[in-house]
Amino acid sequence: MKNLKESLKRRFSKENKLDEIKSPMGVLLRKEIAEHIRSWRFVILLTLIILTFTASMYSSLSNIKSAFTSSENSSESFFYLKLLTLTDDTIPPFHIFLSFLAPILGISLGFDAINSENNNGSLIRLMAQPLYRDNIIVAKFLAPLVIVAVLFLTLTFLIVGYAMCISGIPIEWQEIVRIIAFNGMTLLYIGFWLSIAILLSIRFKQPATSALTAIGIWLFFTVFFQVVVNIAIKAFIPNPNYLSTDKIAYYNEIILNILRISPSQLYVDASTTLLMPTVRSLGPVSMEQMVAAIPNTISVRNSLMLVWPQLSGLIAFTLLIFAMSYYLFMRREIRS
Amino acid sequence: MNNPIIKLRGLSKHYKNKIAVDNLSLEINKGEIFGLLGPNGAGKTTTILMLLGLSEPTSGQAHVCGHDATRNPIAVKKKVGYLPDNLGFYGNMTALENLSFVGRLNGFSEREAEAKAIELLEIVGLKNNANQKTTTFSRGMKQRLGLADVLIKEPEVIILDEPTLGIDPSGVKDFLALIKKLNEEQQLTVLLSSHHLHHVQQICDRVGIFVAGKLLASGDIPSLSKQLFNKNGYVTLLRLQNSAEATTQLKYDIESLPGVQEVIMTGNELEVISVQEQTAEMVKHVVGKGYGLVGVEQKTYGLDEIYLEYFKNEKNQDVSNEKSKRVSKKTFFKRK
């Protein structure tokens, strides 16, 4: 016990921290995080996120009373989850808002990761130090994620805490799990866009080009992808008037699956399921399936199982793109 | 003197349509200042990158401090400090933070790194700017900070790529003096690449002339000039009062002296190439004949001349086939 105390003391006292030799990875991470936090970009992003939070909280808080009284099942009302998903229809609910904000966050924290360092000549200086090349790119990827994770967890729990103070409603463990899972999901989604941005920052020499390309990809997936899919579907699928219900359901499933190529669709699906326990299926549900179903919420485990394909899809996308940028960066000849 | 710290054997680097470095073999001894001299695009930087393991050679080997630079770049980077030609620092970090960051990357604890950084800032004369952000630094200051940055890892070898580029003359003088001092005090081996002849001439023990990926010649400056200009002769410059006096008669007179190999007349100047040193004899002869001699000079060749001579060779190589029949007196000079 005494030893433990001693070692803890040694671990946390400031004096010894100065003498500690850190791994290159730790040093790099620290520098990356410090660099992000000190930049103007971070201030702007922070303002944007806080504005989003305040706006959606305002709209959900002003609406929550009516939602509660009309609630069919008051025993499991999930006040704190409602807080994050309710809206008065003037602005989108928080989790939809985040599906716009997350790509912006990911892109803006990563679009100049490699190329701006290369352009100002500090990358070659870094490469001349005794560290592995992958340390650099992993640090470039992890540092923004650490920042965003801290930020989002802080903000959501601040809101939950604030709501707890003014309402006095106790929080359920299920809600905590769901909120943390939702934060993890958001982090993953930001990580996906971050890896795209980093890939582009390796590929393109000019930060402006990579930023523009990343925004182009994002716009494509949020706006044009659905339009394109709808047009293509109309051309291929026969007139629904002549189809049986089975066939309609079948085609519906196909359309949904095609839409799910878009990562934003995956994120919206997953976050909706996580934050709304009443969502029991993400595809069409037939009347036969609904017969005799109790209009109840589903458990966290079931919700997680429902979004597991979405989750693994996003993880796969992120890893694939990160692997591509990793490969490109490792093979790249760095010249000033 | 036979203690090579850098050993290159048959090093080549081929790009898609260009041979950047062609079968380069070179040895640099410990404690030596070696100047790599060549025009832009001669492959100097590529060679340096291969020395550091930042670029993979197409064939051949580079050994630095006993480690293979391609196989084991981390070990090499621990012992070699590299100052790239346009180096950049993290603009919104102070000079001290930049240095201590690199120090920590090289395995020093925070306290050590900071102490070393302060010490080095004093050596390079930037003590008063330690807490200034590096964006405000001038080119000369950046270069000096770069030197501190290279030294913080306590290297055995430092490689400077165009270190004098873009610094004003007095800055260059100080900078070179600093390098010389470090070389003497700490027995540092210095590899310096430049296309500025005078700078190289001032401090280098040995010079290698590097053109189009090939090392044309290497050695100290006197031996290089001997190798290049007159294998077995001395050059004496006689300057007459006016060009009218420099007649063919005078030329014949001097040529008839024993030991004189060649006389070249340009305006009022006579360049006499002879087997041995016989300036006094020539002067006696010229003055005895009543010519108005105003100046006598023994010609020694600096890098400027060496450089130009090599370039003449390079350019003439292409056209030499066509011109081979045209024998002029100058061809003697063009020969190595």
XYZ file of C-alpha atoms in Angstrom:
672
model
C 0.000 0.000 0.000
C 2.788 2.311 0.899
C 4.588 1.417 -2.276
C 1.530 2.128 -4.308
C 1.169 5.484 -2.665
C 4.790 6.262 -3.356
C 4.587 5.280 -6.972
C 1.391 7.254 -7.449
C 3.036 10.233 -5.899
C 5.999 9.851 -8.169
C 3.737 9.438 -11.142
C 1.795 12.597 -10.525
C 4.239 14.999 -8.983
C 5.274 17.755 -11.316
C 8.947 17.499 -10.514
C 9.287 13.962 -11.788
C 7.147 14.536 -14.794
C 9.798 16.868 -16.101
C 12.398 14.131 -15.858
C 10.307 11.505 -17.513
C 11.431 10.337 -20.920
C 8.445 10.066 -23.196
C 8.126 7.949 -26.279
C 8.269 9.849 -29.580
C 4.602 9.040 -30.080
C 3.677 10.747 -26.831
C 5.746 13.797 -27.689
C 4.200 14.031 -31.133
C 0.673 13.641 -29.810
C 1.236 16.320 -27.250
C 2.588 18.696 -29.858
C -0.276 17.986 -32.261
C -2.906 18.548 -29.614
C -1.220 21.741 -28.425
C -0.980 22.970 -31.983
C -4.665 22.337 -32.625
C -5.803 23.932 -29.434
C -3.758 27.055 -29.971
C -4.952 27.604 -33.509
C -7.712 29.930 -34.617
C -9.363 27.107 -36.417
C -10.045 25.418 -33.121
C -11.676 28.532 -31.683
C -13.966 28.748 -34.698
C -14.897 25.076 -34.494
C -15.493 25.333 -30.796
C -17.831 28.273 -31.329
C -19.673 26.323 -34.006
C -20.113 23.280 -31.798
C -21.222 25.285 -28.792
C -23.729 27.170 -30.931
C -25.115 23.888 -32.208
C -25.425 22.539 -28.718
C -27.095 25.647 -27.384
C -29.546 25.908 -30.253
C -30.634 22.292 -30.139
C -30.796 22.292 -26.366
C -32.925 25.397 -26.410
C -35.354 23.888 -28.876
C -35.563 20.563 -27.082
C -35.876 22.044 -23.611
C -38.671 24.355 -24.671
C -40.481 21.396 -26.174
C -39.845 18.716 -23.659
C -42.866 19.407 -21.495
C -45.374 18.699 -24.216
C -43.462 15.650 -25.290
C -43.643 14.308 -21.809
C -47.325 14.758 -21.253
C -48.128 13.087 -24.552
C -45.791 10.232 -23.842
C -47.604 6.909 -23.915
C -45.285 5.124 -21.624
C -44.318 7.224 -18.681
C -42.529 4.509 -16.745
C -39.584 4.519 -19.138
C -39.591 8.003 -20.481
C -35.866 8.512 -21.135
C -35.865 12.188 -20.363
C -32.171 12.673 -21.189
C -32.359 10.869 -24.488
C -35.343 12.995 -25.446
C -33.285 16.010 -24.554
C -30.839 15.093 -27.286
C -33.368 14.139 -29.945
C -36.371 16.402 -29.468
C -36.977 19.415 -31.633
C -39.660 22.022 -32.204
C -39.178 21.628 -35.977
C -37.509 25.017 -36.420
C -34.076 23.414 -36.368
C -33.088 19.781 -36.819
C -32.559 17.673 -33.699
C -29.124 17.405 -32.245
C -28.087 14.078 -33.720
C -29.075 15.180 -37.246
C -27.243 18.440 -36.692
C -24.178 16.467 -35.784
C -24.356 14.497 -38.986
C -23.608 17.814 -40.717
C -21.176 19.065 -38.163
C -19.073 15.915 -37.854
C -17.794 15.972 -41.450
C -16.905 19.647 -41.110
C -15.024 18.868 -37.919
C -13.211 15.932 -39.435
C -12.318 17.780 -42.612
C -11.201 20.967 -40.961
C -9.000 19.164 -38.446
C -7.319 17.043 -41.085
C -7.283 18.679 -44.485
C -3.837 20.209 -44.048
C -2.339 17.569 -41.778
C 0.533 16.565 -44.018
C 0.693 19.044 -46.861
C 0.974 22.227 -44.831
C 3.811 20.733 -42.825
C 5.420 19.638 -46.025
C 5.028 23.090 -47.539
C 6.496 24.980 -44.640
C 9.400 22.588 -44.343
C 8.812 21.257 -40.879
C 7.914 17.778 -42.100
C 11.401 17.035 -43.375
C 12.809 18.272 -40.095
C 10.522 15.883 -38.287
C 11.507 13.040 -40.571
C 15.168 13.604 -39.791
C 14.493 12.779 -36.154
C 14.824 9.215 -34.908
C 11.187 8.213 -35.044
C 9.217 5.852 -37.194
C 7.335 7.371 -40.026
C 4.041 5.833 -38.998
C 4.260 7.618 -35.665
C 3.730 10.864 -37.527
C 0.618 9.810 -39.381
C -0.891 8.003 -36.412
C -0.347 11.105 -34.282
C -1.957 13.219 -36.985
C -4.980 10.948 -36.829
C -5.229 10.451 -33.091
C -4.676 14.015 -31.908
C -7.870 15.475 -33.437
C -9.827 12.450 -32.236
C -8.621 12.943 -28.688
C -9.608 16.601 -28.818
C -13.015 15.881 -30.279
C -13.682 13.041 -27.853
C -12.927 15.212 -24.858
C -15.002 18.026 -26.286
C -18.087 15.970 -27.068
C -18.111 13.990 -23.872
C -17.696 17.194 -21.902
C -20.476 18.973 -23.727
C -22.997 16.147 -23.583
C -22.397 15.524 -19.930
C -22.541 19.236 -19.206
C -25.957 19.310 -20.779
C -27.089 16.220 -18.959
C -25.824 17.679 -15.715
C -27.505 20.977 -16.356
C -30.798 19.288 -17.181
C -30.445 17.188 -14.066
C -30.038 20.333 -11.994
C -33.100 22.043 -13.344
C -35.418 19.025 -13.614
C -34.283 16.750 -10.824
C -35.092 13.639 -12.837
C -32.657 10.794 -12.114
C -30.746 9.392 -15.049
C -30.997 5.711 -15.907
C -27.939 3.593 -16.551
C -29.384 2.731 -19.930
C -29.345 6.369 -20.852
C -25.726 6.750 -19.814
C -24.741 3.753 -21.908
C -26.701 5.012 -24.872
C -25.255 8.507 -24.634
C -21.718 7.182 -24.407
C -22.363 4.822 -27.311
C -23.765 7.720 -29.303
C -20.654 9.757 -28.550
C -18.500 6.848 -29.646
C -20.483 6.600 -32.847
C -20.039 10.305 -33.506
C -16.338 9.991 -32.849
C -16.123 7.149 -35.324
C -17.981 9.188 -37.909
C -15.640 12.140 -37.375
C -12.745 9.699 -37.639
C -14.049 8.597 -40.996
C -14.028 12.141 -42.361
C -10.712 12.820 -40.702
C -9.146 9.879 -42.492
C -10.537 11.113 -45.809
C -9.124 14.569 -45.116
C -5.721 13.153 -44.178
C -5.660 10.969 -47.274
C -6.333 14.027 -49.399
C -3.743 16.049 -47.520
C -1.150 13.450 -48.452
C -2.326 13.226 -52.021
C -2.554 16.963 -52.769
C 0.221 19.466 -52.281
C -2.008 22.462 -51.650
C -4.158 22.528 -48.518
C -6.842 24.438 -50.438
C -7.152 21.645 -52.997
C -7.476 18.970 -50.378
C -10.023 20.978 -48.387
C -12.082 21.594 -51.482
C -11.970 17.962 -52.542
C -12.983 16.810 -49.086
C -15.900 19.231 -49.044
C -16.819 18.010 -52.519
C -16.942 14.411 -51.311
C -19.026 15.416 -48.349
C -21.475 17.379 -50.522
C -21.722 14.463 -52.896
C -22.698 12.084 -50.136
C -25.112 14.389 -48.365
C -26.868 15.933 -51.360
C -26.137 14.396 -54.713
C -25.889 10.786 -53.720
C -29.579 10.569 -52.824
C -30.559 12.403 -55.982
C -28.460 10.097 -58.119
C -29.811 6.997 -56.388
C -33.394 8.167 -56.824
C -32.919 8.866 -60.508
C -31.220 5.545 -61.087
C -33.868 3.673 -59.154
C -36.675 5.227 -61.159
C -35.029 4.023 -64.325
C -34.528 0.472 -63.144
C -37.410 -0.412 -60.893
C -40.773 -1.320 -62.435
C -43.890 0.675 -61.671
C -44.861 -0.047 -58.038
C -48.551 -0.207 -59.008
C -47.959 -3.528 -60.696
C -45.900 -5.044 -57.916
C -46.839 -7.268 -55.041
C -46.195 -6.053 -51.501
C -43.392 -8.560 -51.178
C -41.686 -7.136 -54.198
C -42.150 -3.589 -52.974
C -40.570 -4.485 -49.663
C -37.756 -6.204 -51.519
C -37.061 -3.181 -53.695
C -37.314 -0.898 -50.702
C -34.625 -2.906 -49.000
C -32.386 -2.591 -52.050
C -32.832 1.170 -52.174
C -32.055 1.506 -48.496
C -28.970 -0.631 -48.829
C -27.709 1.442 -51.723
C -28.303 4.604 -49.720
C -26.293 3.042 -46.931
C -23.171 3.257 -49.033
C -23.224 6.865 -47.950
C -21.536 7.121 -44.558
C -23.885 9.878 -43.448
C -26.814 7.484 -43.881
C -24.981 4.945 -41.737
C -24.386 7.524 -39.071
C -27.950 8.802 -39.019
C -29.290 5.231 -38.838
C -26.986 4.332 -36.015
C -27.416 7.474 -33.958
C -31.186 7.407 -34.324
C -31.339 3.836 -33.086
C -29.016 4.557 -30.206
C -30.806 7.656 -29.021
C -34.387 6.487 -29.600
C -35.069 3.223 -27.820
C -38.447 2.968 -29.561
C -36.823 2.394 -32.944
C -36.947 -1.345 -33.474
C -36.058 -1.690 -37.106
C -34.253 0.354 -39.686
C -35.953 -1.222 -42.677
C -39.601 -1.588 -43.593
C -41.679 -3.609 -41.155
C -44.675 -5.542 -42.351
C -48.007 -5.629 -40.543
C -47.533 -9.302 -39.720
C -44.372 -8.499 -37.853
C -46.070 -5.766 -35.869
C -49.044 -7.844 -34.802
C -49.158 -8.307 -31.065
C -45.964 -6.395 -30.531
C -45.935 -4.471 -27.291
C -45.304 -0.793 -27.999
C -42.325 -0.820 -25.763
C -38.733 0.296 -25.960
C -35.959 -2.154 -26.725
C -32.920 -2.811 -24.596
C -29.497 -1.284 -25.145
C -28.174 -4.616 -26.246
C -30.844 -4.957 -28.891
C -30.298 -1.417 -30.092
C -26.590 -2.083 -30.399
C -27.288 -5.273 -32.292
C -29.551 -3.357 -34.618
C -26.827 -0.848 -35.467
C -23.997 -3.337 -35.534
C -23.914 -3.545 -39.360
C -23.813 0.256 -39.559
C -21.123 0.404 -36.946
C -18.941 -2.203 -38.601
C -19.526 -0.538 -41.969
C -18.251 2.767 -40.649
C -15.297 1.112 -38.951
C -14.455 -0.673 -42.186
C -14.669 2.534 -44.247
C -12.504 4.420 -41.770
C -9.891 1.716 -41.568
C -9.782 1.275 -45.320
C -9.197 4.943 -45.965
C -6.721 5.257 -43.135
C -4.852 2.265 -44.499
C -4.707 3.946 -47.890
C -3.294 7.133 -46.442
C -0.870 5.112 -44.359
C 0.370 3.317 -47.435
C 0.693 6.525 -49.438
C 2.546 8.268 -46.664
C 4.958 5.429 -46.037
C 5.893 5.193 -49.690
C 6.103 8.891 -50.265
C 9.402 10.619 -50.776
C 9.493 13.689 -48.602
C 11.361 16.593 -50.112
C 11.245 20.157 -49.100
C 43.059 9.824 -41.452
C 41.565 6.541 -42.526
C 38.498 6.430 -40.392
C 35.493 6.898 -42.651
C 32.307 7.803 -40.821
C 30.288 8.095 -44.010
C 30.800 5.427 -46.617
C 28.934 5.423 -49.888
C 29.431 2.553 -52.239
C 28.010 2.554 -55.735
C 25.037 4.601 -54.639
C 22.513 5.250 -57.401
C 19.075 6.732 -57.517
C 16.978 6.510 -60.629
C 13.732 8.332 -61.087
C 11.288 7.537 -63.834
C 13.033 9.451 -66.540
C 16.112 10.713 -64.842
C 19.182 9.466 -63.112
C 19.594 11.659 -60.082
C 22.637 10.017 -58.574
C 24.833 7.775 -60.633
C 27.061 5.187 -59.006
C 28.445 7.432 -56.312
C 31.245 6.196 -54.107
C 32.600 8.441 -51.435
C 34.234 8.258 -48.045
C 34.188 10.989 -45.479
C 36.421 10.770 -42.454
C 35.619 11.563 -38.882
C 36.169 15.148 -37.895
C 36.333 16.385 -41.438
C 34.421 19.178 -43.129
C 33.481 17.932 -46.542
C 31.939 20.218 -49.134
C 29.632 18.762 -51.720
C 29.729 21.213 -54.540
C 27.475 21.236 -57.512
C 24.914 23.191 -59.471
C 21.214 23.074 -58.728
C 19.702 19.737 -59.568
C 23.009 17.899 -59.484
C 21.638 15.353 -57.035
C 23.138 16.734 -53.842
C 19.905 16.728 -51.885
C 18.970 13.288 -53.189
C 22.299 11.966 -51.970
C 21.737 13.504 -48.564
C 18.239 12.039 -48.346
C 19.651 8.622 -49.100
C 22.286 9.113 -46.410
C 19.511 9.670 -43.908
C 17.398 6.811 -45.119
C 14.659 9.198 -46.192
C 14.913 8.025 -49.744
C 15.607 4.545 -50.947
C 18.578 4.097 -53.260
C 17.978 2.195 -56.487
C 21.242 0.397 -55.924
C 24.316 0.699 -53.775
C 24.818 1.225 -50.090
C 25.186 4.099 -47.709
C 26.806 3.488 -44.352
C 26.752 6.220 -41.764
C 28.365 5.767 -38.351
C 28.524 2.067 -39.062
C 24.814 1.678 -39.785
C 23.200 0.949 -43.094
C 21.124 4.043 -43.805
C 18.538 2.188 -45.858
C 18.030 -0.729 -43.511
C 18.394 0.995 -40.208
C 17.490 4.650 -40.641
C 16.513 5.197 -37.006
C 20.009 4.381 -35.767
C 21.464 6.729 -38.357
C 19.040 9.517 -37.542
C 20.031 9.272 -33.888
C 23.569 10.237 -34.758
C 23.106 12.515 -37.720
C 21.724 16.007 -37.598
C 20.254 17.283 -40.813
C 19.617 20.885 -41.733
C 17.449 20.935 -44.862
C 17.769 23.761 -47.367
C 14.452 25.362 -46.629
C 13.667 24.342 -43.164
C 10.543 25.340 -41.365
C 9.620 25.594 -37.759
C 6.257 25.410 -36.129
C 5.263 29.024 -36.477
C 3.112 29.390 -33.444
C 5.603 27.791 -31.124
C 8.481 29.767 -29.687
C 12.079 29.059 -30.577
C 12.583 27.369 -27.229
C 9.513 25.190 -27.644
C 10.574 24.179 -31.130
C 13.975 23.123 -29.873
C 12.742 21.342 -26.807
C 10.204 19.468 -28.927
C 12.991 18.067 -31.079
C 15.033 17.350 -27.970
C 12.207 15.336 -26.463
C 11.754 13.461 -29.720
C 15.376 12.444 -29.390
C 14.788 10.867 -26.038
C 15.592 13.626 -23.606
C 13.330 14.346 -20.693
C 11.522 17.635 -20.655
C 13.913 19.197 -18.184
C 17.014 18.070 -20.066
C 15.603 19.150 -23.404
C 14.783 22.591 -22.080
C 18.211 23.052 -20.514
C 19.936 21.947 -23.690
C 17.741 24.182 -25.791
C 18.639 27.228 -23.723
C 22.315 26.363 -23.889
C 22.220 25.954 -27.655
C 20.246 29.130 -28.177
C 23.040 30.904 -26.412
C 25.670 29.272 -28.624
C 23.919 30.305 -31.824
C 23.236 33.766 -30.441
C 19.468 33.644 -30.187
C 19.205 33.781 -26.434
C 17.210 36.975 -26.476
C 14.725 35.572 -28.938
C 14.120 32.328 -27.087
C 10.532 33.118 -26.241
C 9.662 34.666 -29.550
C 7.462 32.831 -32.011
C 9.410 31.560 -34.965
C 7.124 33.182 -37.541
C 8.737 36.482 -36.619
C 12.234 35.173 -37.332
C 14.292 36.363 -40.259
C 15.922 33.922 -42.620
C 19.305 34.246 -40.927
C 17.792 33.702 -37.504
C 15.929 30.663 -38.746
C 19.132 29.251 -40.125
C 20.864 29.695 -36.800
C 17.918 28.185 -34.994
C 18.172 25.343 -37.487
C 21.765 24.773 -36.463
C 20.720 24.641 -32.817
C 17.976 22.250 -33.835
C 20.532 19.995 -35.499
C 22.852 20.094 -32.512
C 20.314 19.341 -29.814
C 20.448 15.620 -30.501
C 24.216 15.643 -29.838
C 25.072 14.323 -33.273
C 28.308 12.813 -34.528
C 27.715 14.005 -38.040
C 25.885 17.067 -39.220
C 24.653 17.420 -42.749
C 23.918 20.918 -43.940
C 22.059 21.345 -47.194
C 22.737 24.774 -48.694
C 23.194 26.330 -45.262
C 24.232 29.711 -46.586
C 21.360 30.187 -48.965
C 19.636 33.508 -48.542
C 21.680 34.871 -45.667
C 23.456 38.196 -45.929
C 27.281 38.213 -46.210
C 28.023 38.999 -42.594
C 25.505 36.387 -41.532
C 27.220 33.843 -43.744
C 30.575 34.667 -42.224
C 29.292 34.213 -38.676
C 27.474 31.062 -39.587
C 30.481 29.463 -41.200
C 32.711 30.506 -38.337
C 30.257 28.836 -35.981
C 30.344 25.626 -37.965
C 34.115 25.664 -38.054
C 34.242 26.247 -34.328
C 31.877 23.389 -33.611
C 33.891 21.158 -35.871
C 37.050 21.947 -33.995
C 35.630 21.856 -30.487
C 33.398 18.823 -30.698
C 35.116 16.860 -33.435
C 31.938 16.989 -35.455
C 31.991 15.652 -38.947
C 30.329 18.106 -41.274
C 28.954 17.418 -44.703
C 28.038 20.627 -46.409
C 26.339 20.948 -49.721
C 26.389 24.200 -51.591
C 26.716 25.883 -54.894
C 28.390 28.844 -53.259
C 32.041 28.317 -53.946
C 33.488 30.861 -51.617
C 31.603 29.614 -48.634
C 32.764 26.094 -49.238
C 36.294 27.261 -49.871
C 36.389 29.097 -46.577
C 35.817 26.163 -44.301
C 36.020 22.844 -46.116
C 38.897 20.443 -45.661
C 37.904 18.506 -48.720
C 35.581 19.164 -51.600
C 33.724 16.913 -53.963
C 32.487 18.258 -57.241
C 29.172 16.816 -58.111
C 27.578 17.347 -61.492
C 24.592 15.542 -62.974
C 24.682 12.747 -60.433
C 28.366 12.041 -60.789
C 31.229 12.906 -58.518
C 33.710 14.390 -60.953
C 36.547 14.967 -58.570
C 37.261 15.120 -54.897
C 40.134 16.278 -52.779
C 41.370 19.408 -51.086
C 41.326 22.618 -53.035
C 45.051 22.922 -53.940
C 45.208 19.360 -55.182
C 41.981 19.798 -57.101
C 43.260 22.832 -58.896
C 46.478 21.080 -59.653
C 44.617 18.092 -60.946
C 42.509 20.285 -63.083
C 44.587 23.011 -64.605
C 48.180 22.210 -65.009
C 49.380 18.850 -64.162
C 53.009 19.829 -64.399
C 53.101 23.563 -64.617
C 52.733 26.929 -63.040
C 50.727 29.828 -64.320
C 52.143 33.305 -64.114
C 50.217 36.367 -65.102
C 52.142 39.307 -66.518
C 50.294 42.577 -66.890
C 51.644 45.245 -69.235
C 51.005 48.958 -69.231
C 48.831 48.869 -72.319
C 47.710 46.328 -74.830
C 49.733 47.904 -77.640
C 52.881 46.570 -76.051
C 51.628 43.011 -75.969
C 52.827 42.095 -79.397
C 53.398 38.758 -81.004
C 57.073 39.581 -80.768
C 56.883 39.580 -76.986
C 54.970 36.368 -77.048
C 57.634 34.671 -79.087
C 60.281 36.081 -76.830
C 58.757 34.546 -73.756
C 57.914 31.303 -75.451
C 61.560 30.947 -76.378
C 62.540 30.915 -72.720
C 63.458 27.427 -71.490
C 60.659 25.678 -69.623
C 57.829 27.837 -70.924
C 55.115 25.721 -72.412
C 52.522 28.153 -73.523
C 51.683 31.827 -73.619
C 48.170 33.101 -73.910
C 47.581 36.733 -74.698
C 44.415 38.544 -73.774
C 44.515 42.354 -74.066
C 47.371 43.587 -71.976
C 47.698 40.387 -70.010
C 49.952 37.454 -70.700
C 49.334 34.114 -69.129
C 52.483 32.050 -69.092
C 52.431 28.378 -68.356
C 55.752 26.883 -67.470
C 57.170 23.658 -66.171
C 58.693 25.126 -63.070
C 58.434 28.306 -61.119
C 60.416 30.922 -63.051
C 58.686 34.196 -62.428
C 61.868 36.116 -61.697
C 63.430 35.021 -64.944
C 60.393 36.081 -66.938
C 60.246 39.463 -65.272
C 63.939 40.040 -65.892
C 63.461 39.116 -69.509
C 60.445 41.337 -70.062
C 61.876 44.327 -68.239
C 65.228 43.814 -69.950
C 63.530 44.161 -73.300
C 62.095 47.468 -72.190
C 58.434 46.606 -71.797
C 56.337 48.491 -69.281
C 55.512 45.805 -66.806
C 52.943 46.874 -64.214
C 51.976 43.678 -62.517
C 53.127 40.123 -61.917
C 50.930 37.566 -60.309
C 51.191 33.924 -59.562
C 47.896 32.403 -60.294
C 46.279 30.065 -57.807
C 42.930 28.644 -58.546
C 39.987 29.017 -56.294
C 36.807 27.056 -56.517
C 35.376 29.578 -58.918
C 37.840 28.602 -61.561
C 37.609 24.936 -60.755
C 33.886 25.120 -61.026
C 33.852 27.006 -64.296
C 36.429 24.684 -65.731
C 34.311 21.669 -64.922
C 31.304 23.288 -66.399
C 33.142 24.023 -69.583
C 33.964 20.364 -69.695
C 30.404 19.387 -69.100
C 29.081 21.635 -71.819
C 31.814 20.810 -74.230
C 31.321 17.129 -73.794
C 28.203 17.322 -75.899
C 29.683 19.303 -78.709
C 33.176 17.905 -78.525
C 32.536 15.317 -81.192
C 31.664 17.897 -83.762
C 34.428 20.197 -82.788
C 37.141 17.658 -82.257
C 38.877 18.533 -85.476
C 39.100 22.173 -84.690
C 42.207 22.347 -82.616
C 42.614 25.616 -80.850
C 45.117 26.547 -78.268
C 42.418 26.645 -75.654
C 41.767 22.945 -75.861
C 44.793 22.452 -73.745
C 43.003 24.209 -70.967
C 39.897 22.239 -71.352
C 41.628 19.002 -70.803
C 41.669 17.716 -67.299
